[in-house]
């Protein structure tokens, strides 16, 4: 039946219309241009440069795999450890962010009845300040004579400032967890807000406890936002270099610092480019692994 | 439309939608057509690319009074960072590197010879400083105008550190784990390790010596609280007691003493490190005339007096020393004649292969 119907419709539309997918093209042209110009082209540039080499002040356009050879042999063990360490630090920060953000989003979605917009705005107020300022704030809080140390000293818990608060991987993780909170709250809030409240009533009617109801209805339905939040925080934080520079000290540095150094002080842009490529690859693998753990079935059910 | 007219029209609501759209279009066009970068910079102030907190009016009183304006002063944390930026197309007129960086700036081909006949104070500069290695290019062109000179040594808190003998070895004292800071600049940190391992020329070490120096820096890393990029960070941490010792420059002594902090500047038995910093003129400097005015203002005796008294550094102009009394000089550990001074300690030498040194230190810092 469809076989017979198809030719007639196609014949009719052939003269008048271009393929359907082309219709919206002019609408996305500006976006497309920006994406190609600002993202695809520079990215291609980085991949290109990573196959070149640096001699003195000049970049040699000799195609070779030397940079990758360095990164994947004993010479580059340092960078591989740094990538793993960065992934680990970001993962910790991401888990902390999501754990902190979920209750906030839950509260906004289910407990706030009036003036939700004001709550959302209030939530984003700290994020109106510059990212740098927020990191410096943590430096002030965690510092040697910082808020925590002087507070504890004042109430007599300690007599010498705690030095482990600042300049280590933990302080980087704490700072990242706070700095990215808003990026996690909003997507989770949106997916919680979308949940049809009658499901919850139905679950209660059928005898589910509050706890059970949460795990069977609310949590699965909020997965899209939670997964989005996880990725939104995890992916950019792996490559962060400003936070570790300011609060990381000597032990808290991440792969981003190494990449910056290659482009600056160490003056080896090709190696820096190769490092960036390997880092992006590592992030992609980590994200794929994460999504695989979540499972395709569940992803489909969650409608992502 | 005049601005006044425009405002009153806005106020009284005489503007039509069309008028506003026209204005916006005009404004948008002007913005996009505005020449950017170099052309725009050409009519501003001279751009003086210098160390963090080194663009104080005191450095160049003559320039400030002549133009009633300050040079634009973007800052860098170390000279290599500055070179990378300038090579990458960052447009500046003058940069403030030090004698050990000069070879690299010359090799990079980003600077031009300075016409010393345009500098009224040139004749009074110490010849020992104007003729430092690589201050002149192969054709005898003057590439570098010395301004300030001083030391790199260890700043320490005598109330918190137990010192038997002042030595560079202090920086490896495990009793002060987590209370030591080292310069993040490879051209300072690596030679210090070189001095400790007893390298013949700490600025140009053999592979073997460099490997030993690297091992020493790796050993030091757990003791280091942070590698410092700005002397302000070091001063704050020393004042609070977060750090008990750090590598540093003369000016921090004056600053910290001024704040009533008990601070001492070590005179290591292996020798104190001395350097001389100054100005280089970039090849495509957009404000050439103003750049010469700034150079001349910075080597003037009154600038030198300020530099010695307030910052605690030596100055390149012999006349500035006439304006300062002996007591002030003695307090800052400065002699009347830098010639004698330089022969006493270890002068920072131009590093022939900076990249090798940079790479080693970056590996130390990146080590997980």
XYZ file of C-alpha atoms in Angstrom:
672
model
C 0.000 0.000 0.000
C 2.691 2.443 0.889
C 4.598 1.370 -2.172
C 1.797 2.500 -4.375
C 1.088 5.704 -2.572
C 4.672 6.888 -2.468
C 5.344 7.630 -6.169
C 2.361 9.941 -6.500
C 3.312 12.172 -3.592
C 6.955 12.375 -4.649
C 6.040 13.224 -8.191
C 3.849 16.060 -7.008
C 6.431 17.609 -4.707
C 9.455 17.132 -6.962
C 8.901 20.222 -9.076
C 8.111 22.570 -6.213
C 10.280 21.728 -3.210
C 13.876 21.162 -2.283
C 14.517 18.345 0.171
C 12.667 18.993 3.377
C 15.786 19.157 5.536
C 17.028 22.134 3.555
C 14.001 24.260 4.466
C 15.336 25.421 7.792
C 18.846 25.948 6.499
C 18.750 29.717 6.237
C 17.557 29.846 9.805
C 20.641 28.105 11.137
C 23.160 29.723 8.796
C 24.324 32.362 11.330
C 24.753 29.754 14.046
C 26.454 27.425 11.618
C 28.899 30.119 10.563
C 29.768 30.907 14.158
C 30.207 27.255 15.062
C 32.365 26.583 12.027
C 34.401 29.753 12.372
C 34.835 29.795 16.111
C 34.936 26.104 16.931
C 35.486 23.727 14.037
C 38.228 25.777 12.377
C 40.321 26.363 15.537
C 39.856 22.736 16.525
C 41.083 21.608 13.120
C 43.990 24.016 13.573
C 44.937 22.378 16.855
C 44.844 18.922 15.310
C 46.988 20.197 12.428
C 49.583 21.848 14.652
C 49.874 18.717 16.764
C 51.510 16.976 13.797
C 54.161 19.661 13.387
C 57.229 20.367 15.481
C 58.937 23.315 17.100
C 62.553 24.312 16.638
C 63.627 27.362 18.561
C 61.202 30.134 17.780
C 59.742 28.553 14.652
C 57.134 25.928 14.018
C 58.315 23.424 11.405
C 55.587 22.207 9.110
C 57.061 18.747 8.841
C 54.394 16.135 9.268
C 55.334 13.715 11.993
C 53.988 11.833 14.962
C 56.779 12.824 17.341
C 54.506 14.656 19.768
C 52.212 11.670 20.073
C 55.179 9.353 20.345
C 56.367 11.419 23.311
C 52.936 11.302 24.944
C 52.533 7.555 24.572
C 56.020 6.421 25.595
C 57.979 6.566 28.821
C 58.962 10.175 28.119
C 55.377 11.300 28.518
C 54.477 9.291 31.611
C 54.187 12.581 33.444
C 51.466 13.871 31.136
C 49.495 10.639 31.273
C 49.530 10.733 35.053
C 48.409 14.354 34.934
C 45.504 13.519 32.607
C 44.370 10.707 34.887
C 44.748 12.950 37.911
C 42.729 15.702 36.232
C 39.980 13.270 35.269
C 39.900 12.028 38.842
C 39.793 15.535 40.334
C 37.036 16.614 37.957
C 35.065 13.483 38.657
C 35.234 14.129 42.397
C 34.238 17.741 41.867
C 31.389 16.705 39.574
C 30.006 14.195 42.061
C 30.217 16.821 44.788
C 28.466 19.385 42.593
C 25.635 17.052 41.647
C 25.136 15.874 45.226
C 24.956 19.496 46.373
C 22.857 20.695 43.476
C 20.219 17.973 43.552
C 18.658 18.909 46.904
C 18.694 22.578 45.905
C 16.960 21.827 42.632
C 14.532 19.496 44.402
C 13.655 22.158 46.916
C 13.009 24.706 44.188
C 10.937 22.347 42.081
C 8.744 20.844 44.810
C 8.765 23.106 47.829
C 8.643 26.575 46.358
C 5.129 27.558 45.401
C 5.341 31.258 44.685
C 7.938 33.515 43.089
C 10.064 30.717 41.704
C 11.771 33.144 39.391
C 13.122 35.094 42.338
C 14.584 31.914 43.791
C 16.271 31.119 40.501
C 17.681 34.619 40.312
C 18.868 34.433 43.919
C 20.575 31.173 43.135
C 22.494 32.720 40.284
C 23.492 35.874 42.162
C 26.924 34.548 43.193
C 27.528 33.762 39.554
C 27.186 37.343 38.480
C 30.675 37.938 39.794
C 33.685 36.963 37.792
C 34.918 33.395 37.929
C 38.277 34.664 39.160
C 36.651 36.485 42.029
C 34.928 33.318 43.162
C 38.225 31.455 43.190
C 39.861 34.272 45.127
C 36.995 34.105 47.588
C 37.942 30.497 48.265
C 41.539 31.527 48.670
C 40.368 33.928 51.358
C 38.214 31.290 53.007
C 40.787 28.491 52.979
C 43.922 30.629 53.341
C 46.526 30.595 56.085
C 44.911 33.565 57.803
C 41.612 32.812 56.125
C 38.087 32.704 57.421
C 38.195 29.068 58.513
C 41.604 29.255 60.163
C 40.981 32.484 62.032
C 37.508 31.284 63.026
C 38.811 28.031 64.455
C 41.638 29.895 66.158
C 39.175 32.334 67.697
C 37.053 29.606 69.256
C 40.203 27.860 70.393
C 39.939 24.604 68.454
C 43.384 25.063 66.948
C 46.368 27.174 67.926
C 48.217 26.942 64.626
C 46.536 27.557 61.253
C 45.679 24.391 59.350
C 47.918 24.307 56.324
C 46.243 21.448 54.512
C 43.247 23.613 53.629
C 44.869 25.395 50.711
C 47.282 24.512 47.900
C 46.441 20.876 47.275
C 44.141 18.795 45.061
C 41.356 18.922 47.661
C 41.220 22.721 47.634
C 41.002 22.649 43.836
C 38.122 20.184 44.043
C 36.268 22.249 46.622
C 36.663 25.421 44.590
C 35.535 23.735 41.385
C 32.550 22.226 43.141
C 31.353 25.646 44.222
C 32.270 27.521 41.076
C 30.203 25.245 38.871
C 27.180 24.756 41.124
C 24.773 26.904 39.095
C 25.501 24.920 35.957
C 24.277 21.815 37.735
C 21.270 23.199 39.609
C 19.481 24.608 36.596
C 19.309 21.509 34.351
C 18.317 19.306 37.303
C 15.672 21.836 38.312
C 14.210 21.902 34.812
C 13.831 18.142 34.618
C 12.361 17.924 38.119
C 9.939 20.705 37.297
C 8.726 18.818 34.225
C 7.679 15.740 36.217
C 3.954 15.197 36.092
C 2.784 15.488 39.709
C -0.030 12.984 39.172
C 2.567 10.190 38.912
C 3.623 10.963 42.431
C 0.035 10.971 43.651
C -0.539 7.669 41.907
C 2.526 6.158 43.532
C 1.352 7.300 46.951
C -2.132 5.966 46.300
C -0.662 2.605 45.391
C 1.157 2.488 48.688
C 4.710 3.629 47.987
C 6.583 5.205 50.841
C 8.125 8.634 50.262
C 11.571 7.120 49.872
C 10.409 4.445 47.465
C 8.426 6.989 45.518
C 11.507 9.110 45.059
C 13.641 6.265 43.729
C 10.907 4.823 41.485
C 9.401 7.996 40.057
C 11.249 11.216 40.782
C 14.822 10.095 40.352
C 14.443 8.183 37.068
C 12.437 11.050 35.586
C 15.057 13.564 36.639
C 17.859 11.566 35.036
C 18.035 13.634 31.853
C 18.800 16.791 33.837
C 21.146 14.996 36.194
C 23.123 13.466 33.349
C 23.211 16.802 31.550
C 24.478 18.470 34.738
C 27.146 15.822 35.180
C 28.475 16.295 31.659
C 28.128 20.071 31.830
C 30.383 20.189 34.868
C 32.736 17.310 34.156
C 33.802 18.186 30.617
C 34.963 21.781 31.131
C 36.537 21.248 34.547
C 39.017 18.623 33.320
C 40.830 21.254 31.296
C 40.613 24.052 33.845
C 43.925 25.717 34.612
C 43.076 28.925 36.424
C 41.670 27.242 39.529
C 44.698 24.981 40.038
C 47.010 27.927 39.389
C 45.412 29.944 42.165
C 44.558 27.352 44.796
C 46.458 24.248 43.688
C 49.952 25.022 44.963
C 52.633 22.572 43.925
C 50.611 19.358 44.169
C 47.236 20.462 42.836
C 48.175 21.150 39.249
C 46.118 19.704 36.398
C 46.636 18.903 32.741
C 45.398 22.366 31.754
C 48.415 23.928 33.473
C 50.710 21.742 31.449
C 49.007 22.731 28.213
C 49.229 26.447 29.051
C 52.900 26.010 29.830
C 53.567 24.386 26.472
C 51.979 27.311 24.654
C 53.707 29.862 26.882
C 56.857 29.351 28.899
C 57.966 26.048 27.442
C 57.351 27.456 23.973
C 56.319 24.221 22.319
C 52.929 24.792 20.711
C 52.878 21.504 18.761
C 53.360 19.458 21.922
C 50.702 21.597 23.616
C 48.336 20.923 20.718
C 48.996 17.197 20.906
C 48.381 17.301 24.652
C 45.061 19.074 24.057
C 44.041 16.429 21.518
C 44.930 13.586 23.876
C 43.056 15.325 26.680
C 39.946 15.733 24.530
C 40.208 12.090 23.570
C 40.514 11.074 27.214
C 37.453 13.148 28.121
C 35.482 11.624 25.259
C 36.393 8.122 26.417
C 35.483 8.969 29.994
C 32.107 10.372 28.924
C 31.410 7.334 26.729
C 32.272 5.051 29.618
C 29.934 7.040 31.851
C 27.083 6.825 29.367
C 27.705 3.108 28.892
C 27.415 2.585 32.625
C 24.114 4.451 32.665
C 23.049 2.040 29.957
C 21.402 2.573 26.630
C 18.075 1.274 27.790
C 17.838 3.684 30.634
C 18.966 6.533 28.425
C 16.230 5.734 25.981
C 13.668 5.576 28.739
C 14.898 8.914 30.025
C 14.456 10.302 26.526
C 17.781 12.044 25.994
C 22.760 64.924 15.504
C 24.527 66.610 18.382
C 24.699 64.808 21.661
C 22.732 67.546 23.475
C 20.049 67.562 20.888
C 19.890 63.787 20.949
C 19.448 63.692 24.699
C 16.713 66.294 24.775
C 14.937 64.569 21.913
C 15.070 61.334 23.877
C 13.724 63.056 26.963
C 10.816 64.765 25.283
C 9.962 61.713 23.260
C 10.481 63.463 19.952
C 12.451 60.501 18.600
C 10.654 58.271 16.169
C 11.326 54.593 15.931
C 12.965 55.245 12.584
C 15.319 57.831 14.092
C 16.415 55.459 16.780
C 17.018 52.682 14.301
C 19.067 55.077 12.203
C 21.146 56.082 15.177
C 21.704 52.468 16.150
C 22.748 51.561 12.633
C 25.171 54.453 12.546
C 26.576 53.492 15.931
C 26.927 49.860 14.896
C 28.665 50.773 11.664
C 31.060 53.085 13.448
C 31.939 50.373 15.927
C 32.630 47.776 13.270
C 34.529 50.143 11.001
C 36.670 51.444 13.860
C 40.271 50.527 13.146
C 41.297 47.932 15.658
C 44.599 46.885 17.151
C 47.666 48.710 15.994
C 45.959 51.681 14.407
C 43.837 52.266 17.461
C 46.839 51.995 19.746
C 48.782 54.598 17.764
C 47.178 57.609 19.398
C 47.102 56.324 22.977
C 49.800 56.333 25.625
C 53.042 54.440 25.311
C 52.595 50.766 26.173
C 55.137 49.609 28.700
C 55.083 45.846 29.278
C 56.599 45.210 32.673
C 56.757 43.111 35.801
C 53.754 42.955 38.050
C 53.562 46.239 40.087
C 56.415 47.934 38.205
C 54.377 50.610 36.464
C 54.369 53.034 39.365
C 54.548 56.766 38.549
C 57.673 56.938 40.742
C 59.612 55.017 38.095
C 59.125 57.736 35.488
C 58.222 61.129 37.020
C 59.455 62.950 33.898
C 56.978 61.155 31.667
C 54.058 61.729 34.001
C 54.705 65.467 34.225
C 55.263 65.870 30.491
C 52.126 64.084 29.309
C 50.055 64.316 32.462
C 49.264 60.661 31.874
C 50.611 57.263 32.781
C 51.992 54.703 30.367
C 49.702 51.774 29.764
C 51.238 49.005 31.814
C 50.248 45.441 31.065
C 52.115 43.125 33.440
C 53.904 39.804 33.103
C 54.991 37.253 35.681
C 58.243 36.313 33.991
C 60.175 37.477 30.971
C 59.607 34.308 28.972
C 55.859 34.796 29.224
C 56.389 38.350 27.973
C 58.462 37.184 25.027
C 55.864 34.604 24.042
C 53.166 37.272 24.066
C 55.195 39.803 22.098
C 56.102 37.155 19.535
C 52.450 36.201 19.355
C 51.539 39.693 18.179
C 50.896 41.561 21.410
C 51.649 45.165 20.481
C 53.765 47.042 23.034
C 56.463 49.717 22.826
C 58.835 48.916 25.645
C 59.490 45.764 27.621
C 61.358 45.369 30.896
C 63.493 42.201 30.712
C 66.702 41.564 32.634
C 70.249 40.970 31.507
C 69.982 37.203 31.561
C 67.073 37.310 29.103
C 68.767 39.610 26.623
C 70.213 36.977 24.334
C 66.805 35.464 23.874
C 65.147 38.787 23.082
C 67.866 39.511 20.546
C 67.566 36.073 18.951
C 63.805 36.372 18.684
C 64.263 39.420 16.466
C 61.480 41.407 18.117
C 63.517 44.414 19.287
C 65.252 47.311 17.529
C 68.384 49.328 18.340
C 67.850 52.370 20.554
C 69.184 55.729 19.381
C 71.066 56.785 22.503
C 71.577 60.345 21.193
C 67.885 60.894 21.857
C 68.366 60.191 25.577
C 69.548 63.206 27.579
C 70.580 61.042 30.555
C 72.485 58.435 28.572
C 75.930 59.891 29.311
C 75.542 59.436 33.069
C 74.778 55.725 33.078
C 77.310 53.328 34.561
C 79.303 51.936 31.622
C 79.503 48.572 33.378
C 75.752 48.285 32.934
C 75.332 49.632 29.410
C 77.970 47.196 28.153
C 76.619 44.031 29.766
C 76.766 40.956 27.509
C 74.101 41.110 24.791
C 73.157 44.699 25.652
C 74.493 45.514 22.209
C 73.822 43.619 19.016
C 76.496 42.343 16.614
C 76.638 45.693 14.804
C 77.176 47.629 18.017
C 73.603 48.903 18.157
C 72.403 49.530 21.726
C 69.536 47.095 22.284
C 69.133 47.558 26.030
C 68.965 50.551 28.349
C 69.740 49.484 31.936
C 67.413 50.921 34.594
C 67.361 48.974 37.833
C 69.711 46.451 39.348
C 69.606 44.391 42.464
C 69.836 40.934 43.913
C 68.084 37.647 44.021
C 68.538 36.005 47.356
C 66.567 34.401 50.153
C 64.091 36.453 52.161
C 63.574 34.871 55.531
C 61.945 35.465 58.902
C 64.770 35.357 61.487
C 62.136 34.901 64.217
C 60.825 31.723 62.576
C 63.887 30.222 60.939
C 66.903 28.908 62.776
C 69.907 29.827 60.634
C 73.461 28.825 61.435
C 74.981 29.936 58.180
C 73.288 31.760 55.335
C 73.428 29.563 52.277
C 71.279 28.638 49.294
C 70.999 25.258 51.021
C 68.468 26.816 53.401
C 65.836 26.355 50.726
C 66.170 22.602 51.121
C 65.734 22.542 54.908
C 63.157 19.855 55.668
C 62.313 21.383 59.008
C 60.349 24.013 57.096
C 58.297 21.703 54.910
C 55.412 23.593 53.353
C 56.760 26.974 54.444
C 59.179 27.664 51.616
C 58.492 29.367 48.304
C 60.557 29.334 45.169
C 60.358 31.551 42.114
C 58.209 30.097 39.354
C 60.695 31.523 36.890
C 62.938 28.790 35.549
C 65.784 31.210 34.831
C 65.991 31.952 38.549
C 65.026 28.658 40.126
C 67.198 26.328 38.042
C 70.429 28.335 38.487
C 69.809 28.380 42.253
C 69.708 24.581 42.206
C 72.801 24.758 39.996
C 74.650 26.773 42.619
C 73.713 24.227 45.287
C 74.928 21.236 43.239
C 78.141 23.171 42.651
C 77.820 23.619 38.911
C 80.728 25.471 37.341
C 78.433 27.838 35.460
C 74.956 27.578 37.058
C 73.465 29.496 34.128
C 74.834 27.184 31.467
C 75.112 23.765 33.030
C 76.314 20.559 31.458
C 73.711 17.826 30.962
C 75.048 16.030 33.980
C 74.874 19.113 36.201
C 71.409 19.954 34.919
C 70.187 16.432 35.753
C 71.539 16.836 39.287
C 69.897 20.249 39.614
C 66.611 18.786 38.437
C 66.799 15.973 40.981
C 67.409 18.580 43.652
C 64.360 20.592 42.571
C 62.228 17.454 42.582
C 63.439 16.768 46.107
C 62.533 20.321 47.084
C 59.012 20.228 45.674
C 57.304 18.695 48.742
C 58.826 21.457 50.853
C 57.450 24.197 48.622
C 54.076 25.742 49.466
C 53.748 27.390 46.068
C 55.958 28.610 43.241
C 55.535 32.366 43.186
C 54.666 34.470 40.173
C 54.401 37.858 41.828
C 56.457 39.303 44.652
C 53.276 40.643 46.248
C 52.170 37.049 46.901
C 55.488 36.285 48.562
C 55.375 39.417 50.690
C 51.869 38.664 51.965
C 52.724 35.072 52.784
C 55.937 36.049 54.570
C 54.119 38.727 56.547
C 51.448 36.310 57.745
C 53.940 33.603 58.620
C 52.517 31.217 56.042
C 56.005 31.183 54.540
C 59.186 31.414 56.534
C 61.528 31.807 53.582
C 61.374 32.459 49.876
C 63.584 33.536 47.051
C 63.072 37.215 46.364
C 64.317 40.644 45.413
C 65.531 43.693 47.321
C 62.253 45.563 47.132
C 60.481 43.011 49.312
C 62.874 43.807 52.161
C 61.910 47.483 52.057
C 58.201 46.683 51.697
C 58.137 44.182 54.543
C 60.295 46.258 56.865
C 57.920 49.113 56.170
C 55.077 46.918 57.421
C 57.010 46.110 60.567
C 57.690 42.517 59.572
C 60.905 41.049 60.883
C 62.617 40.097 57.631
C 66.200 39.383 56.673
C 67.829 39.236 53.282
C 70.359 36.440 53.212
C 73.892 36.888 51.951
C 74.530 33.261 50.981
C 78.057 31.971 51.431
C 78.067 30.765 47.801
C 77.413 34.354 46.715
C 74.352 36.514 46.230
C 72.866 36.630 42.740
C 72.846 40.005 41.026
C 70.990 41.150 37.981
C 70.283 44.274 36.002
C 66.957 44.959 34.321
C 66.101 47.605 31.802
C 64.245 48.519 28.683
C 64.145 47.091 25.193
C 62.301 48.755 22.318
C 60.107 46.535 20.164
C 60.590 46.437 16.418
C 57.167 47.810 15.527
C 56.706 50.131 18.490
C 53.647 52.253 17.638
C 54.579 55.191 19.900
C 58.245 55.695 19.167
C 58.564 59.296 20.410
C 56.726 58.643 23.636
C 58.783 55.497 24.112
C 62.006 57.535 24.003
C 60.497 59.974 26.498
C 59.656 57.088 28.835
C 63.158 55.620 28.570
C 64.708 58.999 29.315
C 62.335 59.546 32.248
C 63.188 56.151 33.723
C 66.953 56.717 33.664
C 66.687 60.265 35.066
C 68.365 60.935 38.455
C 65.062 61.806 40.196
C 63.609 58.470 39.081
C 66.734 56.815 40.446
C 66.392 58.542 43.804
C 62.865 57.197 44.129
C 63.932 53.739 42.992
C 66.663 53.578 45.628
C 64.711 55.130 48.483
C 61.262 53.641 47.954
C 61.867 50.405 46.087
C 65.298 49.575 47.450
C 66.909 48.823 44.102
C 70.087 50.176 42.551
C 69.758 52.580 39.621
C 71.726 52.793 36.414
C 72.385 56.545 36.571
C 75.471 57.543 38.565
C 73.876 60.927 39.354
C 70.994 59.353 41.276
C 73.468 58.135 43.872
C 74.462 61.742 44.561
C 70.890 62.430 45.628
C 70.869 59.667 48.237
C 72.710 59.663 51.567
C 75.036 56.900 52.718
C 72.716 55.685 55.437
C 69.890 54.964 52.995
C 72.263 53.077 50.734
C 73.673 51.016 53.567
C 70.206 50.055 54.829
C 69.373 48.677 51.394
C 72.675 46.870 51.025
C 73.579 49.006 48.027
C 77.106 50.232 47.281
C 77.973 53.589 45.729
C 79.433 51.826 42.737
C 77.723 48.869 41.084
C 81.001 47.901 39.460
C 82.396 46.804 42.801
C 79.055 45.307 43.702
C 78.862 43.120 40.622
C 82.350 41.764 41.097
C 81.412 40.494 44.565
C 78.516 38.148 43.855
C 77.268 35.894 41.129
C 76.063 37.954 38.200
C 73.168 36.354 36.430
C 74.538 35.358 33.061
C 72.604 35.090 29.863
C 71.384 31.530 29.531
C 72.420 30.188 26.149
C 69.779 27.516 25.933
C 66.778 28.841 27.840
C 64.454 26.220 26.384
C 66.398 23.388 27.943
C 66.244 25.077 31.351
C 62.545 25.924 30.956
C 61.737 22.349 30.020
C 63.507 20.920 33.053
C 61.721 23.228 35.479
C 58.340 22.720 33.841
C 58.826 18.975 34.231
C 59.579 19.475 37.899
C 56.456 21.581 38.376
C 54.225 19.230 36.385
C 55.455 16.107 38.149
C 52.398 14.600 39.743
